[in-house]
Coordinates of C-alpha atoms and ligand atoms in Angstrom, one line a residue:
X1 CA 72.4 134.3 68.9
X2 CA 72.2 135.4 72.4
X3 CA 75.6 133.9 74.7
X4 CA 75.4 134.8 78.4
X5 CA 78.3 136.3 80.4
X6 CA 78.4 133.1 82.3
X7 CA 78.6 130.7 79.0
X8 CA 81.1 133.1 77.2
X9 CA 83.6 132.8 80.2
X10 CA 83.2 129.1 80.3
X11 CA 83.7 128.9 76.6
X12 CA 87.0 131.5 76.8
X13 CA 88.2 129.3 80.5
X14 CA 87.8 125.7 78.4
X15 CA 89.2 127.0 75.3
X16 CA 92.5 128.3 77.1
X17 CA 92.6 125.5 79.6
X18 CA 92.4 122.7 76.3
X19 CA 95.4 125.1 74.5
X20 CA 97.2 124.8 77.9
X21 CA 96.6 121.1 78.1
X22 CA 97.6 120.4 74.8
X23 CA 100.7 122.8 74.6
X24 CA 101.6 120.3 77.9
X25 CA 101.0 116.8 76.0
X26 CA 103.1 118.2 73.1
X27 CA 106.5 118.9 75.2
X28 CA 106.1 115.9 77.3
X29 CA 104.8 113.1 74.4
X30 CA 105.6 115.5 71.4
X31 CA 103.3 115.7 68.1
X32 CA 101.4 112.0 69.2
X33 CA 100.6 114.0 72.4
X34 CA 98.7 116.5 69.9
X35 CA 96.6 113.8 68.8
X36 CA 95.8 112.5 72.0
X37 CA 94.8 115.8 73.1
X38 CA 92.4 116.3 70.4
X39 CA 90.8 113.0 70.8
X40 CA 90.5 113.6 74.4
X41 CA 88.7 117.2 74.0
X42 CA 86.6 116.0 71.2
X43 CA 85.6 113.2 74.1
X44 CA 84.9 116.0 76.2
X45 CA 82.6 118.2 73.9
X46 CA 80.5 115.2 72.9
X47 CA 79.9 114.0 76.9
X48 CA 78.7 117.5 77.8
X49 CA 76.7 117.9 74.8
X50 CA 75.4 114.8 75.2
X51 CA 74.4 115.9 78.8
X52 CA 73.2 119.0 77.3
X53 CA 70.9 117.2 75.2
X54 CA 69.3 115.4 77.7
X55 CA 68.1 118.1 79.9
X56 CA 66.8 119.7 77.3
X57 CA 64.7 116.5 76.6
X58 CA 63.6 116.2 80.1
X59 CA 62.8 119.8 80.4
X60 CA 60.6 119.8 77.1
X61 CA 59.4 116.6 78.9
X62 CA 58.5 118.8 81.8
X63 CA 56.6 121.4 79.6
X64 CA 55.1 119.3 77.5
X65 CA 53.5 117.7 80.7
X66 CA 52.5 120.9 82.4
X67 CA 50.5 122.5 78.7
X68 CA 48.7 119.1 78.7
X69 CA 47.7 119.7 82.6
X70 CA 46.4 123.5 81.8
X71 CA 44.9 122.3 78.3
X72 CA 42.5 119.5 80.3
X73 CA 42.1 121.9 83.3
X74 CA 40.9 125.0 80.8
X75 CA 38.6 122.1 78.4
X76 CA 36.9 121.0 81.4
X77 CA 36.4 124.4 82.8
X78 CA 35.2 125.4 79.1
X79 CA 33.0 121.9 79.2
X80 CA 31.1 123.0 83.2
X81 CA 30.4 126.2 81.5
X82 CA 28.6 125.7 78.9
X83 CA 26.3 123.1 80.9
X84 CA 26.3 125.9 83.0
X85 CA 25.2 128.1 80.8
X86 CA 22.9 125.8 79.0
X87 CA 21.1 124.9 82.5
X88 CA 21.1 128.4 84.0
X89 CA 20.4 130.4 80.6
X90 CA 21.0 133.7 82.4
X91 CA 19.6 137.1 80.9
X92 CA 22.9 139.1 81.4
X93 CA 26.2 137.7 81.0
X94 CA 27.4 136.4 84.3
X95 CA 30.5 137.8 86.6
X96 CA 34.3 136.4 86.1
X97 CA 34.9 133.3 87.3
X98 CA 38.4 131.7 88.7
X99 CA 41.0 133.2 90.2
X100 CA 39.5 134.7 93.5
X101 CA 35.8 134.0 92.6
X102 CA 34.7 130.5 92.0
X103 CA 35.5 128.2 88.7
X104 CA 32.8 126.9 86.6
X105 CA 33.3 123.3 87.7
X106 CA 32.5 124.0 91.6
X107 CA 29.6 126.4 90.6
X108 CA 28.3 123.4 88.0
X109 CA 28.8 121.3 91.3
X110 CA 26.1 123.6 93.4
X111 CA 24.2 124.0 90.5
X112 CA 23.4 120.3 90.7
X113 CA 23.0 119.8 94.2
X114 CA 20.4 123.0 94.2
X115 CA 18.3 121.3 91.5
X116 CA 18.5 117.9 93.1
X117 CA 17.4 118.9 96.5
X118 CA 14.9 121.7 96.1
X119 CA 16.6 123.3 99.4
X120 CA 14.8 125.4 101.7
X121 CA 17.6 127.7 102.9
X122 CA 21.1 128.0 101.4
X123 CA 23.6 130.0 103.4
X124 CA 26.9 130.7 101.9
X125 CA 30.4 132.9 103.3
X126 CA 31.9 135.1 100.4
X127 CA 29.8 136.2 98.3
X128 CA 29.9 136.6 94.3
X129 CA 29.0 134.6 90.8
X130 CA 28.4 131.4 92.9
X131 CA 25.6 133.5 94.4
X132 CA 24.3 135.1 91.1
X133 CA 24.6 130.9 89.9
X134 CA 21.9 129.5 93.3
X135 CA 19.9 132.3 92.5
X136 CA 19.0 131.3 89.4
X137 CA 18.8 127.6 90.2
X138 CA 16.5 128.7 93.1
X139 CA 14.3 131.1 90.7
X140 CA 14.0 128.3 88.3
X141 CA 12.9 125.6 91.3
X142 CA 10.1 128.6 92.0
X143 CA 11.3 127.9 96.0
X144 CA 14.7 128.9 98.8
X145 CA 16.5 131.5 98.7
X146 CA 20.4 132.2 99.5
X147 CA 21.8 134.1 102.3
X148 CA 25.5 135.3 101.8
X149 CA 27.5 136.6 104.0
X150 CA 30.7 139.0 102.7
X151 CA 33.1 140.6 104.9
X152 CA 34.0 143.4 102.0
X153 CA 31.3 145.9 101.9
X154 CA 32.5 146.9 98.6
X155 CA 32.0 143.0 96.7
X156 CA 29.0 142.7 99.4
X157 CA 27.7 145.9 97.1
X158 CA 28.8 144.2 94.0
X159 CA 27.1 140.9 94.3
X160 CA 24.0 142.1 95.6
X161 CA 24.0 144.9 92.4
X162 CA 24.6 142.1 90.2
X163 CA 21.9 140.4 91.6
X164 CA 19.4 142.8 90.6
X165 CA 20.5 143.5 87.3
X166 CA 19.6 139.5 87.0
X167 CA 16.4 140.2 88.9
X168 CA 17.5 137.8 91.5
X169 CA 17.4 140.2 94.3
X170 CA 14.0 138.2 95.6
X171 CA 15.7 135.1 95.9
X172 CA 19.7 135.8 96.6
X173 CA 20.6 138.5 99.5
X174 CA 23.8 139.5 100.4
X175 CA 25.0 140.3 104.1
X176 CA 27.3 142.8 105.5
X177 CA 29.8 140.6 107.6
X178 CA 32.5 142.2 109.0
X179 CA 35.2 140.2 109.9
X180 CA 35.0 140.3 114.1
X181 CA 36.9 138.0 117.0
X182 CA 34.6 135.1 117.2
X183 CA 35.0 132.4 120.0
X184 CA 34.5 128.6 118.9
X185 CA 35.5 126.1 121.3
X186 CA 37.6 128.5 123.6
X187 CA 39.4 129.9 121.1
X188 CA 39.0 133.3 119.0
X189 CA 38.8 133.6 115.6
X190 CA 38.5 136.4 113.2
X191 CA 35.3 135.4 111.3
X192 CA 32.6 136.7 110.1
X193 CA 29.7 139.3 112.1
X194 CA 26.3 137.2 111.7
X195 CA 24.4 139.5 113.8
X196 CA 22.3 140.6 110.8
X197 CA 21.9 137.5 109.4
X198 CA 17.8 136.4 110.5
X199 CA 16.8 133.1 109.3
X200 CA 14.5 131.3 111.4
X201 CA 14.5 128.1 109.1
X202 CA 17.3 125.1 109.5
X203 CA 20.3 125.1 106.6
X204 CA 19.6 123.0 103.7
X205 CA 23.1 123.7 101.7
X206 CA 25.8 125.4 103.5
X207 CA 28.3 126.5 100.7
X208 CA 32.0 127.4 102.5
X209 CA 33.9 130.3 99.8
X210 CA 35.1 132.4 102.5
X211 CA 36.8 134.1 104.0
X212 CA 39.9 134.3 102.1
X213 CA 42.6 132.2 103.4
X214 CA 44.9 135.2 103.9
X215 CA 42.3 136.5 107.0
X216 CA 44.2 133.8 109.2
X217 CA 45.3 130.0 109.2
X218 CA 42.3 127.7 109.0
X219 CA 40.2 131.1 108.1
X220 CA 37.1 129.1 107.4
X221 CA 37.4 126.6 110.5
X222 CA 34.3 128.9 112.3
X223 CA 31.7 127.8 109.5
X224 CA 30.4 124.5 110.6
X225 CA 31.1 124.7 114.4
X226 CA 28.9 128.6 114.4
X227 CA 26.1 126.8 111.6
X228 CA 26.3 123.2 112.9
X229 CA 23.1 123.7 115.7
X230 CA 21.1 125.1 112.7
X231 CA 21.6 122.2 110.4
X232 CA 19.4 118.9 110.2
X233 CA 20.6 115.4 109.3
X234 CA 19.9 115.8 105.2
X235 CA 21.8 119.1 105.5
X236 CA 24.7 119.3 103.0
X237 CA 27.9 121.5 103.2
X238 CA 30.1 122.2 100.1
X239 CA 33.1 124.0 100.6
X240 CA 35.6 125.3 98.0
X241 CA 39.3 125.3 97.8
X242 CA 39.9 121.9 99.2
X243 CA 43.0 121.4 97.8
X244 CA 44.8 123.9 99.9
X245 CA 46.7 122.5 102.9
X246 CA 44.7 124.8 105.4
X247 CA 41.1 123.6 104.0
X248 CA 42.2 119.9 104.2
X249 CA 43.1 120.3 108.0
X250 CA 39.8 122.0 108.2
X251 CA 37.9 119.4 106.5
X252 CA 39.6 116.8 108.8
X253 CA 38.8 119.0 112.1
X254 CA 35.2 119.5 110.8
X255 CA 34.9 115.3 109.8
X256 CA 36.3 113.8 113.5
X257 CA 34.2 116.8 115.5
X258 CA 31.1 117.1 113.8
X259 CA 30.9 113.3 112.8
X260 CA 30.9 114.7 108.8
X261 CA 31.1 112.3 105.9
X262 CA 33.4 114.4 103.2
X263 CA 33.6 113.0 99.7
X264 CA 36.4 115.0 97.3
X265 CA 35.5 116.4 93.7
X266 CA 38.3 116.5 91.5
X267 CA 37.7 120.4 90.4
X268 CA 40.1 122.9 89.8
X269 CA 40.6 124.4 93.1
X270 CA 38.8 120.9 94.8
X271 CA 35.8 120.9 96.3
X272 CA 34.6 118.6 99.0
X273 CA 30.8 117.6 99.6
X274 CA 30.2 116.9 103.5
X275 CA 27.2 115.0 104.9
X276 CA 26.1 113.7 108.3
X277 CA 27.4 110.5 108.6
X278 CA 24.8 107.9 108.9
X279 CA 24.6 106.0 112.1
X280 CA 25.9 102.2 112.2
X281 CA 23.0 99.8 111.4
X282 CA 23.1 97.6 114.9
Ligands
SAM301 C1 36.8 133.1 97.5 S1 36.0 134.6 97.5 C2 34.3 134.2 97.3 C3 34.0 133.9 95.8 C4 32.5 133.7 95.6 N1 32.0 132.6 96.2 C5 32.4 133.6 94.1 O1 32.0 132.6 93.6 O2 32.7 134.6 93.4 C6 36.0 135.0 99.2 C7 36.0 136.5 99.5 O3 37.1 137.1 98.9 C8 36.7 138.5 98.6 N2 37.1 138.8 97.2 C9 36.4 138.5 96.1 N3 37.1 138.9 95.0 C10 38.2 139.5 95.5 C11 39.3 140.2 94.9 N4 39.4 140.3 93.6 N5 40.3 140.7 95.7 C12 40.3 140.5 97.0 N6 39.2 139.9 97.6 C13 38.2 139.4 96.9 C14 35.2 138.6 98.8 O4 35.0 139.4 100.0 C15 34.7 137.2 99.0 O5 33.7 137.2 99.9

């Protein structure tokens, strides 16, 4: 058994304070004062054990709650990827997913909206397995393609080399982006460099991954204001993360100024799906 410093010198303080006490209550009531001592201490000892007890409870409590939480966030992780999986059937094992790279409920999330709208043209910021995951959904619709747009030359390199170990180079390109100052709406932002991005046709999907939120607050804030003229009224934008405070400010700038319609998915990191809203029928 393991007693901190801290315990042992409340143990040693109590223990010589209660001898104190009691050496007290003997001169001044005699041996019934000795009795009354012990009952008193005994009192004591049960309360704080008692208290003890009880935040040990709550604590296991706490615990208890918080293995539940990552059990049902891992099993529906484990559940998206093996639709995933099952849908995609890829020919190589795919890249890591979570952490910095996207979980397997967003990417079962574009996997659907690919395969339900057949788009044209999907551009995405911050590139990586959720590129690797619309290629593959675009190969199997036999039509698009995905434009990404990386800041880091090295995972720019890294996606577009696992994209042709999947063959997928033909349908999924990745774009140097250097971050650069950007002005939206008077203001500068450090976003990323789309001068060698060519697409001539409008934006079917626009999926929002990047760039990291550590670039600058509201990092991803350029995306819809810099993409906005090139999208049409079916165009959809999904955008990860939006569970952080930064991206829900962003969704809220992007929903009053570009008249956007967002509608939250309950994934691991959130995700939020954001249409044109519909005019008023008179
Ligand atoms: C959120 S990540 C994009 C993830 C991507 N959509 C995916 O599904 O894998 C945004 C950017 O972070 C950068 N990034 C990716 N992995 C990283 C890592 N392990 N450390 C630092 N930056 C990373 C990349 O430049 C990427 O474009």
């Amino acid at each position: 058994m393991r007693i901190s410093r801290r315990a042992a010198t409340t143990i040693i303080g109590v223990t010589l304070a209660s001898l104190a006490v009691s050496m007290i209550f003997w001169r001044v009531l005699g041996e019934a004062g000795i009795v009354i001592a012990l009952a008193i201490f005994t009192g004591a000892i049960l309360l704080a054990l008692a208290w003890v007890h009880g935040r040990l409870l709550a604590q296991q409590a706490r615990h208890h709650h918080a293995l539940l939480e990552k059990t049902n966030t891992d099993y529906r992780q484990i559940e998206a990827l093996s639709s995933l999986l099952w849908t995609l059937t890829p020919d190589l094992p795919l890249p890591r997913m979570r952490g910095w790279a996207a979980s397997p409920d967003f990417l079962k999330e574009l996997a659907e909206i690919i395969l339900a709208t057949r788009p044209g043209l999907v551009v995405e910021t911050g590139s990586g397995v959720s590129t690797v995951v619309a290629g593959y959904c675009l190969r199997r619709l036999g039509r698009g393609r995905i434009v990404s747009l990386d800041h880091d030359p090295k995972l720019a390199a890294a996606t577009r080399a696992t994209l042709s170990l999947h063959d997928l180079h033909e349908v999924a390109t990745v774009v140097d982006a250097p971050l650069t100052n950007v002005t939206v709406g008077g203001t500068a932002w450090r976003w990323y460099d789309t001068s060698s991005l060519k697409i001539d046709e409008p934006i079917d999907i626009l999926v929002i991954d990047g760039p990291p939120g550590t670039t600058q607050a509201l990092a991803r804030y350029p995306a819809v204001p810099v993409f906005h003229g090139r999208m049409h009224d079916g165009s959809i934008i999904l955008a990860d993360d939006a569970k952080r405070e930064d991206e829900r400010q962003i969704l809220s700038m992007w929903e009053k100024e570009f008249g956007l319609e967002p509608d939250f998915i309950d994934t691991e990191t959130g995700a939020c799906i954001l249409r044109r809203r519909k005019p008023a029928s008179p």
